[in-house]
Coordinates of N, CA, C and O in Angstrom, one line a residue:
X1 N -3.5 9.6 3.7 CA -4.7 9.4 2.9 C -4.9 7.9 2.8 O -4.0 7.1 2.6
X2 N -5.9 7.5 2.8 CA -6.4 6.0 2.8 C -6.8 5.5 1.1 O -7.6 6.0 0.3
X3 N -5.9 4.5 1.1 CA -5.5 4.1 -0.2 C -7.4 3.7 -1.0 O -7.4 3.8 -2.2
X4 N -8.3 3.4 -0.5 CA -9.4 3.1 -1.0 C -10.1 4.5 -1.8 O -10.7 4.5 -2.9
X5 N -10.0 5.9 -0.7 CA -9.4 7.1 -1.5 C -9.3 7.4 -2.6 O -10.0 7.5 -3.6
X6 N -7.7 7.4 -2.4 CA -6.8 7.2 -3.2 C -7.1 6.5 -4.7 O -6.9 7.1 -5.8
X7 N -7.4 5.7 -4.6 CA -8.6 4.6 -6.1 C -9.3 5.1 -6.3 O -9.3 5.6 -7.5
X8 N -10.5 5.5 -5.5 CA -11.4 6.4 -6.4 C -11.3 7.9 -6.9 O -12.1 8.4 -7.6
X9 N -9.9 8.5 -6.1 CA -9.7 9.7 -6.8 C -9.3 9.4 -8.4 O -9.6 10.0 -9.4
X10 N -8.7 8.6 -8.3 CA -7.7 8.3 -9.7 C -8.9 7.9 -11.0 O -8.8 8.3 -12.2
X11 N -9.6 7.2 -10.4 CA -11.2 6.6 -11.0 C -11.4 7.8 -11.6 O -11.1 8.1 -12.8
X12 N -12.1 8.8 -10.7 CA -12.7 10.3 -11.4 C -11.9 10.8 -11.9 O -12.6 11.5 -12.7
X13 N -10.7 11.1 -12.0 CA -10.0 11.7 -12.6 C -9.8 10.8 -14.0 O -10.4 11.3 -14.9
X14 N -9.2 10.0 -14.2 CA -9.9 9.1 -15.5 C -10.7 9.3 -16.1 O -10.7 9.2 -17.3
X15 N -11.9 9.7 -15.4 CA -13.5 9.8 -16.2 C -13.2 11.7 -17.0 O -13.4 12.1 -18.1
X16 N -12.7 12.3 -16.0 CA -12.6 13.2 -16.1 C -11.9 13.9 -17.4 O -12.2 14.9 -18.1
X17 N -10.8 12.7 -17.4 CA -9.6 13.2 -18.4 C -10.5 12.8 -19.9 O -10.6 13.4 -21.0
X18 N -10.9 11.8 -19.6 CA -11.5 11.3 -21.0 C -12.9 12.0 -21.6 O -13.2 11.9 -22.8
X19 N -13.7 12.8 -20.5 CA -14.6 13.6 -20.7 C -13.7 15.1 -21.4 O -14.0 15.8 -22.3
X20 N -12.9 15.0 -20.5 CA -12.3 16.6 -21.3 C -11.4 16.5 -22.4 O -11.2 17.5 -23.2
X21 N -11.0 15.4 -22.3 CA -10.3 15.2 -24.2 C -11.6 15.2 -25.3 O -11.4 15.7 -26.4
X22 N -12.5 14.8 -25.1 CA -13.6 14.4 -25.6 C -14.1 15.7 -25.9 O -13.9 16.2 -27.0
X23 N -14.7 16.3 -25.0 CA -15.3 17.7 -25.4 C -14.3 18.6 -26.1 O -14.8 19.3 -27.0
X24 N -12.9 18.7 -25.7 CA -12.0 19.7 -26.2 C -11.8 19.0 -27.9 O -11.4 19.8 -28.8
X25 N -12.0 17.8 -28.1 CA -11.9 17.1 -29.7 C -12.9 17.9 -30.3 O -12.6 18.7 -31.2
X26 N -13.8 17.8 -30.0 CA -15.4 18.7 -30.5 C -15.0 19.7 -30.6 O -14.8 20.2 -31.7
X27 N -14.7 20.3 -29.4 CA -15.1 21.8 -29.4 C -13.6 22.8 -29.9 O -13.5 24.0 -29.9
X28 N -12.7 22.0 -30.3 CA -11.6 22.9 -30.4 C -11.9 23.1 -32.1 O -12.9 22.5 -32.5
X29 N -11.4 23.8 -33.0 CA -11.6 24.3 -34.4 C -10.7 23.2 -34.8 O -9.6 22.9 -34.1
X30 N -11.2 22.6 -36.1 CA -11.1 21.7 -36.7 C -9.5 21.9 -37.7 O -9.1 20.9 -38.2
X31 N -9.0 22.8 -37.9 CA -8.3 23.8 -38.5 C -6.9 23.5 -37.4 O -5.7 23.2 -37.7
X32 N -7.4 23.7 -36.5 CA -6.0 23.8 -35.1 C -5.6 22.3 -34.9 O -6.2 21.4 -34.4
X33 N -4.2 22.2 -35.7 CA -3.1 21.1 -35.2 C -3.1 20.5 -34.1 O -3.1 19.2 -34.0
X34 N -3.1 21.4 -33.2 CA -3.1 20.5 -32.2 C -4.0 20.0 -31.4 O -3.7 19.4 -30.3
X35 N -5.6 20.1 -32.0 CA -6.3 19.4 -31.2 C -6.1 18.3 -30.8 O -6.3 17.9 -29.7
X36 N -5.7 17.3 -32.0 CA -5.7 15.8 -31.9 C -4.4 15.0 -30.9 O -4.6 14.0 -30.3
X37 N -2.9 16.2 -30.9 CA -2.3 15.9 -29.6 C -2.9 16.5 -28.6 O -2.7 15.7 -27.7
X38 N -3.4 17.5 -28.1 CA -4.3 17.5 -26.5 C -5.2 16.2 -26.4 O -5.0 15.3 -25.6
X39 N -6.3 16.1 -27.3 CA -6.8 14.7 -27.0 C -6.4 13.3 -27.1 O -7.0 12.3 -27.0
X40 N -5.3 13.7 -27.3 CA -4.1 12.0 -27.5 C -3.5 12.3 -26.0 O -3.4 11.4 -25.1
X41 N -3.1 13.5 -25.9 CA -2.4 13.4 -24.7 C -3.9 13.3 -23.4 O -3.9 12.5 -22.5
X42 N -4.7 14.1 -23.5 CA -5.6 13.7 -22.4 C -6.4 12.5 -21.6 O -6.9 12.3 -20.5
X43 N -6.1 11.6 -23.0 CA -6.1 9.9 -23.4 C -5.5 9.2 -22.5 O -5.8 8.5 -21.6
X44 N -3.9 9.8 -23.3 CA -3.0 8.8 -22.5 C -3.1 9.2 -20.7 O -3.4 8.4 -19.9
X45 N -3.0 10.2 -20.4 CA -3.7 10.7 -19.1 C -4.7 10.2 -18.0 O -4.7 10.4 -16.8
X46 N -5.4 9.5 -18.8 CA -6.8 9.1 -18.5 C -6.3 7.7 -18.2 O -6.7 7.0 -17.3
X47 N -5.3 7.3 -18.9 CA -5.3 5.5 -18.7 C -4.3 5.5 -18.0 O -4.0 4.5 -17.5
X48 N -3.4 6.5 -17.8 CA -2.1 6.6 -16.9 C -2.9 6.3 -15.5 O -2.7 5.3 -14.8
X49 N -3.6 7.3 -15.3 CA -4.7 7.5 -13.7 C -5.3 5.5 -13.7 O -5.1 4.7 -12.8
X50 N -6.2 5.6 -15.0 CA -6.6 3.9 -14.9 C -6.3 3.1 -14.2 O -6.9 2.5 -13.3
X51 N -4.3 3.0 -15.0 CA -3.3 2.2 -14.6 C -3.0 2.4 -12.8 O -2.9 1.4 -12.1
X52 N -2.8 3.8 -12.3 CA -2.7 3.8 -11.0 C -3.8 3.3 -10.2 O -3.4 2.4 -9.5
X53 N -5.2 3.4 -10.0 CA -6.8 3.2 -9.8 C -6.1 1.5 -9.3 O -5.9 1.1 -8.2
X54 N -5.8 1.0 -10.4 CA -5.6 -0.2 -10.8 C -5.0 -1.2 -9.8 O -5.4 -2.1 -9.2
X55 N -3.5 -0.5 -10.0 CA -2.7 -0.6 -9.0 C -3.0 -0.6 -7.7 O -2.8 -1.5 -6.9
X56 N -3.4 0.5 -7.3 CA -4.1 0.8 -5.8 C -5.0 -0.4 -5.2 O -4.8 -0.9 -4.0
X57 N -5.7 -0.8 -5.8 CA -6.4 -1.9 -5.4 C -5.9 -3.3 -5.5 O -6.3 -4.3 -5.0
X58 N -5.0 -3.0 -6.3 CA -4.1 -4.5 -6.3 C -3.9 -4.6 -4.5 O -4.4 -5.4 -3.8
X59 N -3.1 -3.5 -4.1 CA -2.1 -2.9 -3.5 C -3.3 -3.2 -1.8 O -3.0 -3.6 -0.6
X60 N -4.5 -2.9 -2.3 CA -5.6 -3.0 -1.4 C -5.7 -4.4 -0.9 O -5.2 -4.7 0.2
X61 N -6.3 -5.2 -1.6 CA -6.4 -6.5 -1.9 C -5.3 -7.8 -1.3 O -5.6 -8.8 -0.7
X62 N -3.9 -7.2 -1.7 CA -3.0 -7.7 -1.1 C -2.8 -7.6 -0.1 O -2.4 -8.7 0.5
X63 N -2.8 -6.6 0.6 CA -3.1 -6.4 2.2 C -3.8 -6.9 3.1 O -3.7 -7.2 4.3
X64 N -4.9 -7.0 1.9 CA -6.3 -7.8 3.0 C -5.9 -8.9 3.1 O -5.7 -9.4 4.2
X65 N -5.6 -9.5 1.7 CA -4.8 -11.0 1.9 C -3.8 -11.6 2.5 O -3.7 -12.8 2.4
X66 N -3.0 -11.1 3.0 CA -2.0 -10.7 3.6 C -2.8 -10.8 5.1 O -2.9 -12.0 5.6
X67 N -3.3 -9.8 5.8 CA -4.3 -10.2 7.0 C -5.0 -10.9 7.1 O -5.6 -10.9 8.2
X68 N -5.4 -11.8 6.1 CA -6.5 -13.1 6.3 C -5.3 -14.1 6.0 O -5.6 -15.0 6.7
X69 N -4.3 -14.4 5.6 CA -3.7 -15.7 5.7 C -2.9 -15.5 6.7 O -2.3 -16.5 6.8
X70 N -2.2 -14.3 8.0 CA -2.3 -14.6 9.1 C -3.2 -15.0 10.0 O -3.0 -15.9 10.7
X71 N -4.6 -14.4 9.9 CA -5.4 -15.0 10.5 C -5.7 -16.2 10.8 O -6.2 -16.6 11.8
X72 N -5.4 -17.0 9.5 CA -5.3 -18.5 9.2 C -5.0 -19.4 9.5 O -5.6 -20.4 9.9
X73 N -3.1 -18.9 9.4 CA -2.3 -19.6 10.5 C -3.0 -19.4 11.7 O -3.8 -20.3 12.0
X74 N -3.0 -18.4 12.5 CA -3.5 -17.8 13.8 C -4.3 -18.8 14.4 O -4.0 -19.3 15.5
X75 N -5.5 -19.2 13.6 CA -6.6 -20.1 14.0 C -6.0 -21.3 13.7 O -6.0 -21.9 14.7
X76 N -5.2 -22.2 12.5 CA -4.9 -23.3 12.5 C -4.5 -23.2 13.7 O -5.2 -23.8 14.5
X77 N -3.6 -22.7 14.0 CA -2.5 -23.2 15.4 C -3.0 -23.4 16.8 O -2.6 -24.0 17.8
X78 N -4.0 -22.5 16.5 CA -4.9 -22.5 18.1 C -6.0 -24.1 18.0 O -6.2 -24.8 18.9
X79 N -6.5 -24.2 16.8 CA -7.2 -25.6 16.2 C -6.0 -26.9 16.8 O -6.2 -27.9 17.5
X80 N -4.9 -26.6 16.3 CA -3.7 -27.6 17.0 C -3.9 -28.1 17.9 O -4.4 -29.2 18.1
X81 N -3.3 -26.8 19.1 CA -3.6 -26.3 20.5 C -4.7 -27.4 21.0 O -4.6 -28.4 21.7
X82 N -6.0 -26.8 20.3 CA -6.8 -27.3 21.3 C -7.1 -28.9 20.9 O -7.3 -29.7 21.9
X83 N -7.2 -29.4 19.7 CA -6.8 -30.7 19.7 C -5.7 -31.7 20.3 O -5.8 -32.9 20.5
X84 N -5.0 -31.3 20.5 CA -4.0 -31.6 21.5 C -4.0 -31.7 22.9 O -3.3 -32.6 23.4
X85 N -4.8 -30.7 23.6 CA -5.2 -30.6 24.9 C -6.4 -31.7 25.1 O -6.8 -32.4 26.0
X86 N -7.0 -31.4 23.9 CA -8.2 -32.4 24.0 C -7.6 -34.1 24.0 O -8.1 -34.8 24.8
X87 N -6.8 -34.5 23.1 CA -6.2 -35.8 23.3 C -5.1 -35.8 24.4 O -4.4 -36.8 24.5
X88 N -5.0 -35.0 25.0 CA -3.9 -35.6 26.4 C -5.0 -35.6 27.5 O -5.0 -36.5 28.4
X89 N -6.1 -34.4 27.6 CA -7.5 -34.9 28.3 C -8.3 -35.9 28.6 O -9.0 -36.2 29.5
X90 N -7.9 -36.8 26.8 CA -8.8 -37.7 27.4 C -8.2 -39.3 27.6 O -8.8 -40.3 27.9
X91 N -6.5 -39.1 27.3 CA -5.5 -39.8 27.5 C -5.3 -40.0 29.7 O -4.4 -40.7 30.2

């Protein structure tokens, strides 16, 4: 599975978790104990996913970066290269 994916599953799922703590706070009877731990726990749930979302794209980003500062080198050294050929050319 391709990690850009991967981020946005975790995204909706977030949205999701916090939509359904949210409605289940309302909708559960005010009377029932445990509403407020399902919506504490659906909470923490929601920013758990956040935290991974989060991560993934770190995870994204660094890769890219990672392939552009090879690239970098790649091209300085060829910029070398041909400055060098160019001064024994015209030596």
């Amino acid at each position: 599975m391709d990690k850009t994916v991967l981020a946005r599953i975790y995204e909706w799922a977030s949205y999701l978790l916090i939509v359904g703590a949210t409605v289940y706070f309302f909708v559960a009877d005010k009377a029932d104990p445990r509403r407020l731990d399902f919506t504490l726990l659906g909470i923490i749930l929601a920013l758990f996913c956040r935290n991974l979302m989060y991560r993934t794209r770190y995870k994204i980003f660094e890769e890219e970066n990672e392939e552009l500062k090879v690239d970098l080198r790649r091209l300085t050294n060829l910029l070398e290269v041909a400055k060098k050929s160019e001064k024994t050319d015209n030596n």
